[in-house]
Short mmCIF file of C-alpha atoms in Angstrom, two decimals:
data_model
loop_
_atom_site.label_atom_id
_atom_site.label_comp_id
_atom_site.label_asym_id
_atom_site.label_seq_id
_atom_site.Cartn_x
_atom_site.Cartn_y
_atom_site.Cartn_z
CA UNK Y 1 -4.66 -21.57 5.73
CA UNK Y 2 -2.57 -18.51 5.72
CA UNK Y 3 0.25 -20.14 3.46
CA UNK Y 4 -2.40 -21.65 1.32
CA UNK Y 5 -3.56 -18.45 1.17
CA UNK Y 6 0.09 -16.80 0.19
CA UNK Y 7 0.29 -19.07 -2.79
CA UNK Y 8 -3.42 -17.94 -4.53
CA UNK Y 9 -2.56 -14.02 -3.54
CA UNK Y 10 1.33 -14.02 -4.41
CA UNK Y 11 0.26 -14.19 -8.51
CA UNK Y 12 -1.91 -10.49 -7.43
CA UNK Y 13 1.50 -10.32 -6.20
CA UNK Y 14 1.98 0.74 7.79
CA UNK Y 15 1.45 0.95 15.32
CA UNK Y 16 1.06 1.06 17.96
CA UNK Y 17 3.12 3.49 20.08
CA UNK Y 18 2.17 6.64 18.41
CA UNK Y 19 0.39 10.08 19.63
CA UNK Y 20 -2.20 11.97 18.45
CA UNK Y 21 -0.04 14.71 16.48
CA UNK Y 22 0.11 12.04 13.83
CA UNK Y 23 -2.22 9.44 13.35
CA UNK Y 24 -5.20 7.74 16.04
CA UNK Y 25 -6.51 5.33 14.09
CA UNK Y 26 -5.03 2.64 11.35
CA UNK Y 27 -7.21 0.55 9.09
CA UNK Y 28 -6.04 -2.75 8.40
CA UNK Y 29 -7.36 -4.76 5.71
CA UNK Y 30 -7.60 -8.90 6.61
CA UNK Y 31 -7.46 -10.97 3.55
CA UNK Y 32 -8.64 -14.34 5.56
CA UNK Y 33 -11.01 -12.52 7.54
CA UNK Y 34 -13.13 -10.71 4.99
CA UNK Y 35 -12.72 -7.44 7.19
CA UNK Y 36 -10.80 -4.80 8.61
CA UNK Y 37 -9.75 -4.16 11.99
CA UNK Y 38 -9.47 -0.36 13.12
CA UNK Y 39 -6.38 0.63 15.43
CA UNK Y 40 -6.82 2.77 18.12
CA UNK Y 41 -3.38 4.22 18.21
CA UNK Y 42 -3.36 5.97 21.91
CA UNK Y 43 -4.75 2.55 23.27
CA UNK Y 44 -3.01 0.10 21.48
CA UNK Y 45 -6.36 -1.90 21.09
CA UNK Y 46 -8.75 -2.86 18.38
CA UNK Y 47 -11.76 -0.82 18.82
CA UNK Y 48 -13.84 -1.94 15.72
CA UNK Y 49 -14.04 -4.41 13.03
CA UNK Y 50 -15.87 -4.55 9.95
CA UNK Y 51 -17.12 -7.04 7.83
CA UNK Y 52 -16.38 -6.28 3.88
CA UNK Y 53 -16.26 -9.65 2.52
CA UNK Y 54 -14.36 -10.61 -1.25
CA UNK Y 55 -10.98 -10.96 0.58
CA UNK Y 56 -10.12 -7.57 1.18
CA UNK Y 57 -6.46 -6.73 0.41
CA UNK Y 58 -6.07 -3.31 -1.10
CA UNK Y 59 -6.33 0.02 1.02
CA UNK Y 60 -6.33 4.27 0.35
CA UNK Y 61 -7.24 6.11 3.05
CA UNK Y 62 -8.98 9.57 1.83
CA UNK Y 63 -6.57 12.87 2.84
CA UNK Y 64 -9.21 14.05 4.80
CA UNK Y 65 -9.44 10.80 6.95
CA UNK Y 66 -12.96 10.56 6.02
CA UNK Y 67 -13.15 7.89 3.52
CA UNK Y 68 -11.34 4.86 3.90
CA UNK Y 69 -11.44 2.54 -0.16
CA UNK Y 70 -10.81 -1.14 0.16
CA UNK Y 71 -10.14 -3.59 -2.91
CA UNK Y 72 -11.50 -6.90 -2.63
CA UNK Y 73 -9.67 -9.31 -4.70
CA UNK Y 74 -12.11 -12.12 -4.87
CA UNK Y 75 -15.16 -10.39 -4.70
CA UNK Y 76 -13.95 -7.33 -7.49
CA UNK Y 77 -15.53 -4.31 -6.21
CA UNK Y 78 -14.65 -1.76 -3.85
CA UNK Y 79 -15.70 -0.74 -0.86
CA UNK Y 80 -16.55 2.58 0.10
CA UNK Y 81 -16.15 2.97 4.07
CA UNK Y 82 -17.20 5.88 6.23
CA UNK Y 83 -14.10 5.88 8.92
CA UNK Y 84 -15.76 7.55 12.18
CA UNK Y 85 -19.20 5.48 11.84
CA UNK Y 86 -17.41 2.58 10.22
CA UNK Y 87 -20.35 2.10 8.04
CA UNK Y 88 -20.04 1.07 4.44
CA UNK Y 89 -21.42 3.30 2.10
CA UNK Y 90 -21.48 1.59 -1.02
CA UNK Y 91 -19.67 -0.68 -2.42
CA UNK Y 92 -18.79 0.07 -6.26
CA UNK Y 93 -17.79 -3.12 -8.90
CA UNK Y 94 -15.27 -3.00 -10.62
CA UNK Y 95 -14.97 -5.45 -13.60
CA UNK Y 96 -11.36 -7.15 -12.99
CA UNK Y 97 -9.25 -8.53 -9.87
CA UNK Y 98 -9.23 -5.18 -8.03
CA UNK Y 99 -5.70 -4.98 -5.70
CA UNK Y 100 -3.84 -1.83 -5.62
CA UNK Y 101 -5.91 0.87 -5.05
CA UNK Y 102 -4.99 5.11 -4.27
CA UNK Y 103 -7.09 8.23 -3.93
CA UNK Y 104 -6.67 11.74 -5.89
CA UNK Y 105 -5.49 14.48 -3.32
CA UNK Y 106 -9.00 16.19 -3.43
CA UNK Y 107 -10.98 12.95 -2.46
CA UNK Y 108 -13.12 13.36 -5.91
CA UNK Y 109 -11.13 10.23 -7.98
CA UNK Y 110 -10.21 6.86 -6.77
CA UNK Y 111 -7.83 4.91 -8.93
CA UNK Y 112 -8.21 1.08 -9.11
CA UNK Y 113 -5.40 -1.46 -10.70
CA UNK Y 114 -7.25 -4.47 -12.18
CA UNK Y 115 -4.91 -7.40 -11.80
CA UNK Y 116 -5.63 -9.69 -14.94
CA UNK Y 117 -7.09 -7.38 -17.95
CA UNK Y 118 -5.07 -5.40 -17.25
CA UNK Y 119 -6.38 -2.00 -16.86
CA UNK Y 120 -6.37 1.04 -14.19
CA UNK Y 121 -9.87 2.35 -13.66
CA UNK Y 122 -10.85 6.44 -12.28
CA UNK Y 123 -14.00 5.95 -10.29
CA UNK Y 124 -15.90 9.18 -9.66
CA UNK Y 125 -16.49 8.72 -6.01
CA UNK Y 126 -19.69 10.87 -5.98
CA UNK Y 127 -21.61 9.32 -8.60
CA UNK Y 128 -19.45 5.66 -7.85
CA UNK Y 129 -19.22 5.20 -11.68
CA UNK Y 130 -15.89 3.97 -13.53
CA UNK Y 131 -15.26 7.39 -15.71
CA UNK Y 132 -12.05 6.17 -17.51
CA UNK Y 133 -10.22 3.37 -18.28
CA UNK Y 134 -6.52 3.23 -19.05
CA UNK Y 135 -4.33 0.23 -20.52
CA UNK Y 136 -1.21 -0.29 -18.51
CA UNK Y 137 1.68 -3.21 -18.47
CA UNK Y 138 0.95 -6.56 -17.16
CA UNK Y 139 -0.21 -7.70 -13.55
CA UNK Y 140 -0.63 -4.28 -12.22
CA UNK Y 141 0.07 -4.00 -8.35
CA UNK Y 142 0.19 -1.02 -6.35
CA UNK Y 143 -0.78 2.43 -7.48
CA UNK Y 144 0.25 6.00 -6.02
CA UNK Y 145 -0.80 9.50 -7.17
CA UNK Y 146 1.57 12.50 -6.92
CA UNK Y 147 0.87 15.22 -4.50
CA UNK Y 148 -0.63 17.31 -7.08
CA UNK Y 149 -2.73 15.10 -8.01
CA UNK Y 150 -1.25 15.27 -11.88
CA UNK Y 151 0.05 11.81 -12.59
CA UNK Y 152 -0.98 7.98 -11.45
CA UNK Y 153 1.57 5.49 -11.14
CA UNK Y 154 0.89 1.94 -11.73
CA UNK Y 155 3.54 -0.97 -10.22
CA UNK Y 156 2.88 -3.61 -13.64
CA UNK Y 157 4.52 -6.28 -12.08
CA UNK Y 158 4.91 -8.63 -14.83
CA UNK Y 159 6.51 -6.22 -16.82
CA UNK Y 160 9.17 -5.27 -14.53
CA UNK Y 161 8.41 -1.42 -15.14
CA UNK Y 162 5.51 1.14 -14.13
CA UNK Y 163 3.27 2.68 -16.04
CA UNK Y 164 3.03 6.95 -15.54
CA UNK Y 165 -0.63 8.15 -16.24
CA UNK Y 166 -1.71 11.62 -16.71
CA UNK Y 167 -4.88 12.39 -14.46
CA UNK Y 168 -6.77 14.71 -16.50
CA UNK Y 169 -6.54 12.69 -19.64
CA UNK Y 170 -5.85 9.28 -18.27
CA UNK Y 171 -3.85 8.51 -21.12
CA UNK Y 172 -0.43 6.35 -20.28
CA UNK Y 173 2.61 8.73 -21.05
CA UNK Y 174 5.46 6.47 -19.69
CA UNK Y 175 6.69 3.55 -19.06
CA UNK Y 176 9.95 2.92 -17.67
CA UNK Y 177 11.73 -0.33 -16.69
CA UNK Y 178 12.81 -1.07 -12.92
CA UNK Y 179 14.01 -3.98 -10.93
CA UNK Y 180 11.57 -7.41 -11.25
CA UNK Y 181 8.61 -7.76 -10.40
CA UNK Y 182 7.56 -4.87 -8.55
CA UNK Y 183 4.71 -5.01 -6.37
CA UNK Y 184 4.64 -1.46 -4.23
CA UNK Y 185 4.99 1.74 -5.41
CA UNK Y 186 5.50 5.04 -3.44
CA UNK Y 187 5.87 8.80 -4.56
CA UNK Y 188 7.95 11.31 -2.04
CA UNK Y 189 6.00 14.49 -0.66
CA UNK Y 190 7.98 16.52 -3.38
CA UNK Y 191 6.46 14.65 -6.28
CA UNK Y 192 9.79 14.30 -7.51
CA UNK Y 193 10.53 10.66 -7.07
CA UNK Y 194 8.91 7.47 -7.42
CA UNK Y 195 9.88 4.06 -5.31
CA UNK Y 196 9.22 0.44 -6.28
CA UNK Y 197 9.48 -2.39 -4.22
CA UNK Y 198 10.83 -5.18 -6.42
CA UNK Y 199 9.73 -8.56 -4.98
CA UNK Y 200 11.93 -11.07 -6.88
CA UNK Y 201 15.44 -8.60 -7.75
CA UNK Y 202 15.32 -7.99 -3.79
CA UNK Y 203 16.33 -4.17 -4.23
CA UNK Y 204 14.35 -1.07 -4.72
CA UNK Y 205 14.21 1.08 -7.85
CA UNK Y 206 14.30 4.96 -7.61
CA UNK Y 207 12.56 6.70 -10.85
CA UNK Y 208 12.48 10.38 -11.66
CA UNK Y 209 9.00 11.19 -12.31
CA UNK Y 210 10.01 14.20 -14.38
CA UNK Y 211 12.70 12.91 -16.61
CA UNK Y 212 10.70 9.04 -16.10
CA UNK Y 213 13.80 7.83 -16.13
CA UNK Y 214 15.78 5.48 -13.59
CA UNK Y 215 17.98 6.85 -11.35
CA UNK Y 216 19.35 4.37 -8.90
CA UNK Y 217 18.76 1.52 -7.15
CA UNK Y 218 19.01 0.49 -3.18
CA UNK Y 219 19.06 -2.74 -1.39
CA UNK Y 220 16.31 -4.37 0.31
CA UNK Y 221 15.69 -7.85 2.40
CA UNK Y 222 14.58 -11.54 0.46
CA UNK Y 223 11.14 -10.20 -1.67
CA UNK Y 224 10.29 -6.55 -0.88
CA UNK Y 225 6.50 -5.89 -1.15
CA UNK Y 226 6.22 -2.14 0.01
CA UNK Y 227 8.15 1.01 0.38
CA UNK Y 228 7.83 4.06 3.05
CA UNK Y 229 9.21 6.77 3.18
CA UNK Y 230 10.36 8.77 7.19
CA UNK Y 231 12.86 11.18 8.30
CA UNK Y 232 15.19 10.99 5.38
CA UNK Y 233 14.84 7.25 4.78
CA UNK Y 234 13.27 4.39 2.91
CA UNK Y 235 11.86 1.63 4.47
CA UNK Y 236 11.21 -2.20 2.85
CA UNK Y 237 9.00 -4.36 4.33
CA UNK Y 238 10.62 -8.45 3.23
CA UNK Y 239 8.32 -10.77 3.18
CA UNK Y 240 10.78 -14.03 3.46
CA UNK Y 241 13.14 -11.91 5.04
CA UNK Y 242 10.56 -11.26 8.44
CA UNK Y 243 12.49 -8.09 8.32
CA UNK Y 244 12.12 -4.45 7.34
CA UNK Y 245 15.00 -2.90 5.76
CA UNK Y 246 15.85 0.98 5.92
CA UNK Y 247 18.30 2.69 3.30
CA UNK Y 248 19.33 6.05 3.54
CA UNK Y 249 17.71 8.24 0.63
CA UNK Y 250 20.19 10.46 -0.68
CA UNK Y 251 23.37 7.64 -0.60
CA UNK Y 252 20.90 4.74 -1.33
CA UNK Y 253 23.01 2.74 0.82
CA UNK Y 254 21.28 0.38 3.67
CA UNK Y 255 21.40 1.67 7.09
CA UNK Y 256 19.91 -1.63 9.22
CA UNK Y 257 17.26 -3.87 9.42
CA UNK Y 258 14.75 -4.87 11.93
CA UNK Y 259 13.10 -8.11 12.35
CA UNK Y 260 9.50 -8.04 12.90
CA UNK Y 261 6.25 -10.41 12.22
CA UNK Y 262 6.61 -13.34 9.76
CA UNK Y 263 5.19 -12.20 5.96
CA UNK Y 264 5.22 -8.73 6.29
CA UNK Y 265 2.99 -7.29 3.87
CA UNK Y 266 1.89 -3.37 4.30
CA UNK Y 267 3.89 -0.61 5.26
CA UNK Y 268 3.39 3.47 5.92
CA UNK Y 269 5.07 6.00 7.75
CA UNK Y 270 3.40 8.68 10.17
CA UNK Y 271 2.90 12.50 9.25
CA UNK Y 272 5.55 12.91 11.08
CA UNK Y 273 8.25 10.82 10.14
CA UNK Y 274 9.30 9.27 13.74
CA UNK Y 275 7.61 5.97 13.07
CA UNK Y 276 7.04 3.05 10.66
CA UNK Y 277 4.30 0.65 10.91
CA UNK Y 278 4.47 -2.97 9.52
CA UNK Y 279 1.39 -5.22 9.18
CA UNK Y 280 2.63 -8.82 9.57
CA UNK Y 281 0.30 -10.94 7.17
CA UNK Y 282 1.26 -14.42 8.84
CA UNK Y 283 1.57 -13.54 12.14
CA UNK Y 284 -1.81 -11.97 12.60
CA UNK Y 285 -0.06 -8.25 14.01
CA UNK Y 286 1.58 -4.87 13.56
CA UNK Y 287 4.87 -3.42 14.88
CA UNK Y 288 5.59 -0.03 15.38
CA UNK Y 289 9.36 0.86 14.49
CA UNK Y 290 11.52 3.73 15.68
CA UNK Y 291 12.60 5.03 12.32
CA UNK Y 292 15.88 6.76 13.38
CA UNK Y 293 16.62 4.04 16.02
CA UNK Y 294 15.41 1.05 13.62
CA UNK Y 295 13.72 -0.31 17.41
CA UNK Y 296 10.25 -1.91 17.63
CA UNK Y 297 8.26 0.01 20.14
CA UNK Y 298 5.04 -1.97 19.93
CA UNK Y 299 3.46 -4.97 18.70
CA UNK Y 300 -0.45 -5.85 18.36
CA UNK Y 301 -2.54 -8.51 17.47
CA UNK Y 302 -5.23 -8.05 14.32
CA UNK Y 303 -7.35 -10.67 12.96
CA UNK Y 304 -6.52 -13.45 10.32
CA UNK Y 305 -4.54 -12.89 6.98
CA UNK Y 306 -3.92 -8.84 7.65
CA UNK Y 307 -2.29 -7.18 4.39
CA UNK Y 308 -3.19 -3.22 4.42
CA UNK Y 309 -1.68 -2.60 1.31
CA UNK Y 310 -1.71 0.84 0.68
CA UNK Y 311 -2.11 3.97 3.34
CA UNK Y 312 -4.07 3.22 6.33
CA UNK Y 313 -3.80 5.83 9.14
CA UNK Y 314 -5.99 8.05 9.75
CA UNK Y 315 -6.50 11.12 12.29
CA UNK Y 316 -9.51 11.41 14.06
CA UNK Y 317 -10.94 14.82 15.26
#
């Protein structure tokens, strides 16, 4: 099931051993099991799971921790998901695929990449209407905002580029070529960089957001879907590969890999930098990694088909 499952989801195409000074909780998203599983970090256990339904993939956790926005790729719409009482609050359509999926800083805009029109939508969150509608490149994947909240950033796979966005407008501004077929995209704290993970050119492409131009390019494992970003480094999660791949930012030369779960999928790093978790979409788990010593430090099981693409950790009060 899960490899038939690979082959309808690859065309749309971070856990354990972790304190509370960074993240308690992680939201997974499980494409096969129409739900999410929720992480409780200082126990290493699954303490909830909730049923969304429409093949969930896509996941942007609010900065707050509040909020937790899933994409469901089957059923298009969005759910909106209160993360203490794990209650669904609404669920908002969207008119396309929905996959990628990011909040604005302030927790007032969600941004929402529909896969086959294709189009990026800004959903008011308050009044859960689509307020703007944007034309961007073809098979748009992941999306990330900047910290300021300024510019959107739009993965169009197909296209072998990403599309920059201005916020306020939502009028495209850029586009600029990377490496093929990128699927992830991730911006650094400084808002100065973006990163793509490019699925079939195996490598990552580094764009500056201000001059939207490309800048370099570092190596990853066989078919990158995600990039993090820890404690000076960048982190790939392969998918054929069964590996994640670490490259040091400023030389963009690789500094190890790690083999974890088979098909990993999501990726983030903690607030603080110290780890990287990978959710394993075949093997049904997430490992914690050590991102200085490149050493798995925990493993868990999570229910069927898990992606969590996008961020996912949350800290609870």
């Amino acid at each position: 099931m899960r490899r038939a499952a690979l082959v309808a989801f690859a065309v749309l195409g971070v856990f354990l051993r972790h304190g509370p000074a960074t993240a308690d909780e992680a939201f997974i998203t499980e494409q096969n099991g129409d739900g999410l599983s929720v992480l409780d970090l200082s126990t290493h256990k699954v303490a909830a799971h909730i049923s969304v339904g429409g093949k969930p993939a896509g996941i942007a956790m609010s900065r707050d921790g509040k909020t937790a926005f899933v994409t469901s790729t089957e059923g298009k719409f969005v759910s909106v998901i209160d993360a203490a009482s794990r209650a669904i609050r609404a669920k908002i359509d969207v008119p396309d695929t929905p996959l990628g999926i990011a909040v604005d800083p302030t927790g007032a805009f969600i941004y929402v990449a529909g896969f086959y029109l294709p189009r990026i939508y800004k959903i008011d969150v308050a009044t859960r209407a689509i307020v703007a509608t944007a034309s961007v490149g073809k098979s748009p994947s992941g999306v990330a905002v900047s910290p300021d909240g300024a510019l959107i950033v739009v993965a169009d796979r197909d296209d072998d580029a990403i599309s920059i966005i201005d916020a306020k407008s939502f009028n495209a501004i850029a586009t600029v070529k990377v490496g093929a077929h990128p699927f992830g995209v991730t911006i650094d704290a400084a808002g100065a960089r973006v990163y793509t993970a490019n699925v079939e050119s195996n490598d990552v492409s580094i764009v500056d957001l201000q001059a939207r131009k490309l800048i370099g390019t570092a190596p990853a494992g066989k078919r990158p879907y995600v990039v993090a970003l820890a404690g000076g480094r960048g982190f790939t999660s392969d998918q054929y590969g069964g590996t994640v791949s670490a490259f040091d930012l400023e030389t963009l030369k690789s500094v190890g890999r790690v083999s974890v779960g088979e098909y990993p999928d999501g990726l983030q790093a903690s607030s603080d930098g110290r780890t990287v978790y990978v959710v394993n979409w075949f093997s049904n788990d997430v490992f914690a990694i050590d991102a200085q010593t490149l050493k798995v430090t925990a493993e868990m099981q999570v229910g069927d088909g898990p992606r969590g693409f996008g961020t996912f950790l949350r800290k609870t009060p």
